PDB file of C-alpha atoms in Angstrom:
ATOM      1  CA  UNK I   1      13.482 -14.686  11.719  1.00 46.00           C
ATOM      2  CA  UNK I   2      13.173 -12.382   8.420  1.00 56.00           C
ATOM      3  CA  UNK I   3      10.681  -8.937   7.818  1.00 83.00           C
ATOM      4  CA  UNK I   4       8.328  -8.897   5.541  1.00 91.00           C
ATOM      5  CA  UNK I   5       9.511  -6.922   2.210  1.00 95.00           C
ATOM      6  CA  UNK I   6       7.669  -3.695   2.809  1.00 96.00           C
ATOM      7  CA  UNK I   7       6.811  -3.501  -0.696  1.00 97.00           C
ATOM      8  CA  UNK I   8       4.221  -6.443   1.096  1.00 97.00           C
ATOM      9  CA  UNK I   9       3.072  -4.836   3.237  1.00 97.00           C
ATOM     10  CA  UNK I  10       3.028  -1.400   0.549  1.00 98.00           C
ATOM     11  CA  UNK I  11       0.057  -3.543  -1.180  1.00 98.00           C
ATOM     12  CA  UNK I  12      -1.510  -5.629   1.689  1.00 98.00           C
ATOM     13  CA  UNK I  13      -1.761  -2.408   3.007  1.00 98.00           C
ATOM     14  CA  UNK I  14      -3.882  -1.149   0.487  1.00 98.00           C
ATOM     15  CA  UNK I  15      -5.772  -4.095  -0.604  1.00 98.00           C
ATOM     16  CA  UNK I  16      -6.263  -5.330   2.205  1.00 98.00           C
ATOM     17  CA  UNK I  17      -8.145  -2.327   3.405  1.00 98.00           C
ATOM     18  CA  UNK I  18      -9.891  -2.110   0.423  1.00 98.00           C
ATOM     19  CA  UNK I  19     -11.715  -5.817   1.074  1.00 98.00           C
ATOM     20  CA  UNK I  20     -11.906  -4.831   4.891  1.00 98.00           C
ATOM     21  CA  UNK I  21     -13.845  -1.885   3.898  1.00 97.00           C
ATOM     22  CA  UNK I  22     -16.128  -3.522   1.089  1.00 97.00           C
ATOM     23  CA  UNK I  23     -16.734  -7.204   3.404  1.00 98.00           C
ATOM     24  CA  UNK I  24     -17.475  -5.587   6.454  1.00 97.00           C
ATOM     25  CA  UNK I  25     -18.688  -1.976   4.590  1.00 97.00           C
ATOM     26  CA  UNK I  26     -17.146  -0.477   8.045  1.00 97.00           C
ATOM     27  CA  UNK I  27     -15.059   2.738   6.037  1.00 96.00           C
ATOM     28  CA  UNK I  28     -13.363   3.472   9.024  1.00 97.00           C
ATOM     29  CA  UNK I  29     -11.716  -0.217   9.977  1.00 98.00           C
ATOM     30  CA  UNK I  30     -10.470  -0.654   6.081  1.00 97.00           C
ATOM     31  CA  UNK I  31      -8.971   3.371   7.275  1.00 97.00           C
ATOM     32  CA  UNK I  32      -7.750   1.237   9.975  1.00 98.00           C
ATOM     33  CA  UNK I  33      -5.240  -1.810   7.458  1.00 98.00           C
ATOM     34  CA  UNK I  34      -4.628   0.515   5.505  1.00 98.00           C
ATOM     35  CA  UNK I  35      -2.859   2.923   7.679  1.00 98.00           C
ATOM     36  CA  UNK I  36      -1.625   0.262   9.929  1.00 98.00           C
ATOM     37  CA  UNK I  37       0.549  -1.300   6.711  1.00 98.00           C
ATOM     38  CA  UNK I  38       1.101   2.138   5.340  1.00 97.00           C
ATOM     39  CA  UNK I  39       3.158   3.243   9.582  1.00 97.00           C
ATOM     40  CA  UNK I  40       4.993  -0.075   8.869  1.00 96.00           C
ATOM     41  CA  UNK I  41       6.073   0.476   5.409  1.00 97.00           C
ATOM     42  CA  UNK I  42       7.233   3.595   6.506  1.00 97.00           C
ATOM     43  CA  UNK I  43       9.439   2.144   9.460  1.00 96.00           C
ATOM     44  CA  UNK I  44      11.043   0.127   6.538  1.00 95.00           C
ATOM     45  CA  UNK I  45      11.056   2.464   4.218  1.00 96.00           C
ATOM     46  CA  UNK I  46      13.304   4.998   6.565  1.00 96.00           C
ATOM     47  CA  UNK I  47      15.276   2.142   7.578  1.00 94.00           C
ATOM     48  CA  UNK I  48      16.349   0.733   4.509  1.00 94.00           C
ATOM     49  CA  UNK I  49      16.692   3.603   1.963  1.00 95.00           C
ATOM     50  CA  UNK I  50      15.674   6.726   4.719  1.00 95.00           C
ATOM     51  CA  UNK I  51      14.304  10.097   5.253  1.00 97.00           C
ATOM     52  CA  UNK I  52      13.796  11.369   1.820  1.00 97.00           C
ATOM     53  CA  UNK I  53      13.439   8.110   0.007  1.00 97.00           C
ATOM     54  CA  UNK I  54      10.044   7.028   2.716  1.00 97.00           C
ATOM     55  CA  UNK I  55       8.594  10.115   2.289  1.00 97.00           C
ATOM     56  CA  UNK I  56       8.201  10.009  -1.387  1.00 98.00           C
ATOM     57  CA  UNK I  57       7.245   5.958  -0.871  1.00 98.00           C
ATOM     58  CA  UNK I  58       4.551   6.925   2.225  1.00 98.00           C
ATOM     59  CA  UNK I  59       3.513   9.947  -0.109  1.00 98.00           C
ATOM     60  CA  UNK I  60       3.085   7.286  -3.476  1.00 98.00           C
ATOM     61  CA  UNK I  61       1.129   4.885  -1.173  1.00 98.00           C
ATOM     62  CA  UNK I  62      -0.914   8.171  -0.322  1.00 98.00           C
ATOM     63  CA  UNK I  63      -1.055   8.954  -4.278  1.00 98.00           C
ATOM     64  CA  UNK I  64      -1.871   5.365  -4.829  1.00 98.00           C
ATOM     65  CA  UNK I  65      -4.734   5.602  -2.287  1.00 97.00           C
ATOM     66  CA  UNK I  66      -6.591   8.454  -3.667  1.00 97.00           C
ATOM     67  CA  UNK I  67      -6.313   7.938  -7.446  1.00 97.00           C
ATOM     68  CA  UNK I  68      -7.830   4.321  -7.228  1.00 97.00           C
ATOM     69  CA  UNK I  69     -11.441   5.855  -5.777  1.00 95.00           C
ATOM     70  CA  UNK I  70     -11.456   8.221  -9.318  1.00 97.00           C
ATOM     71  CA  UNK I  71      -9.407   4.888 -11.444  1.00 97.00           C
ATOM     72  CA  UNK I  72     -11.397   2.903  -9.868  1.00 97.00           C
ATOM     73  CA  UNK I  73     -14.598   4.408 -12.159  1.00 97.00           C
ATOM     74  CA  UNK I  74     -12.636   3.192 -15.152  1.00 97.00           C
ATOM     75  CA  UNK I  75     -11.437   0.383 -14.778  1.00 98.00           C
ATOM     76  CA  UNK I  76     -13.935  -1.272 -11.345  1.00 97.00           C
ATOM     77  CA  UNK I  77     -13.003  -1.219  -7.953  1.00 97.00           C
ATOM     78  CA  UNK I  78     -11.100  -4.385  -7.741  1.00 97.00           C
ATOM     79  CA  UNK I  79      -8.713  -3.664 -11.036  1.00 98.00           C
ATOM     80  CA  UNK I  80      -8.154  -0.242  -9.346  1.00 98.00           C
ATOM     81  CA  UNK I  81      -7.131  -1.567  -5.695  1.00 98.00           C
ATOM     82  CA  UNK I  82      -4.962  -3.848  -8.041  1.00 98.00           C
ATOM     83  CA  UNK I  83      -3.253  -1.367 -10.663  1.00 98.00           C
ATOM     84  CA  UNK I  84      -2.506   0.996  -7.384  1.00 98.00           C
ATOM     85  CA  UNK I  85      -0.872  -1.944  -5.629  1.00 98.00           C
ATOM     86  CA  UNK I  86       1.291  -2.969  -7.978  1.00 98.00           C
ATOM     87  CA  UNK I  87       3.051  -0.494  -8.709  1.00 98.00           C
ATOM     88  CA  UNK I  88       3.389   0.419  -4.496  1.00 98.00           C
ATOM     89  CA  UNK I  89       5.211  -2.368  -4.655  1.00 97.00           C
ATOM     90  CA  UNK I  90       7.047  -2.271  -7.700  1.00 97.00           C
ATOM     91  CA  UNK I  91       8.140   1.617  -6.163  1.00 97.00           C
ATOM     92  CA  UNK I  92       8.801   0.144  -2.829  1.00 97.00           C
ATOM     93  CA  UNK I  93      11.228  -2.677  -4.127  1.00 97.00           C
ATOM     94  CA  UNK I  94      13.071  -1.110  -6.976  1.00 97.00           C
ATOM     95  CA  UNK I  95      14.022   2.042  -4.063  1.00 96.00           C
ATOM     96  CA  UNK I  96      13.438   0.035  -0.524  1.00 95.00           C
ATOM     97  CA  UNK I  97      13.860  -3.798  -0.926  1.00 93.00           C
ATOM     98  CA  UNK I  98      15.988  -4.687  -4.402  1.00 90.00           C
ATOM     99  CA  UNK I  99      19.139  -5.421  -2.323  1.00 83.00           C
ATOM    100  CA  UNK I 100      17.739  -7.135   1.208  1.00 71.00           C
TER     101      UNK I 100
END
């Protein structure tokens, strides 16, 4: 069975985490979705691109989550989440998924 690309997992974690928190009104649930997806993506990043790349992409994932909050004040919540998710997905594809 083919693996889900790490870019999709990372983007899905950011979008799904926000959606879970917003729709259930339980921020810890959103954090759990974000963390589980981040861990799954990091595992694939490490397998496909090595430890340094996995560390850099994990840092980008966390930075995207943090950066979506101030960005949301300027462009709105969903556009901010989709924007940072797209950026992380693009970085993940370029570093870890391009050759798979």
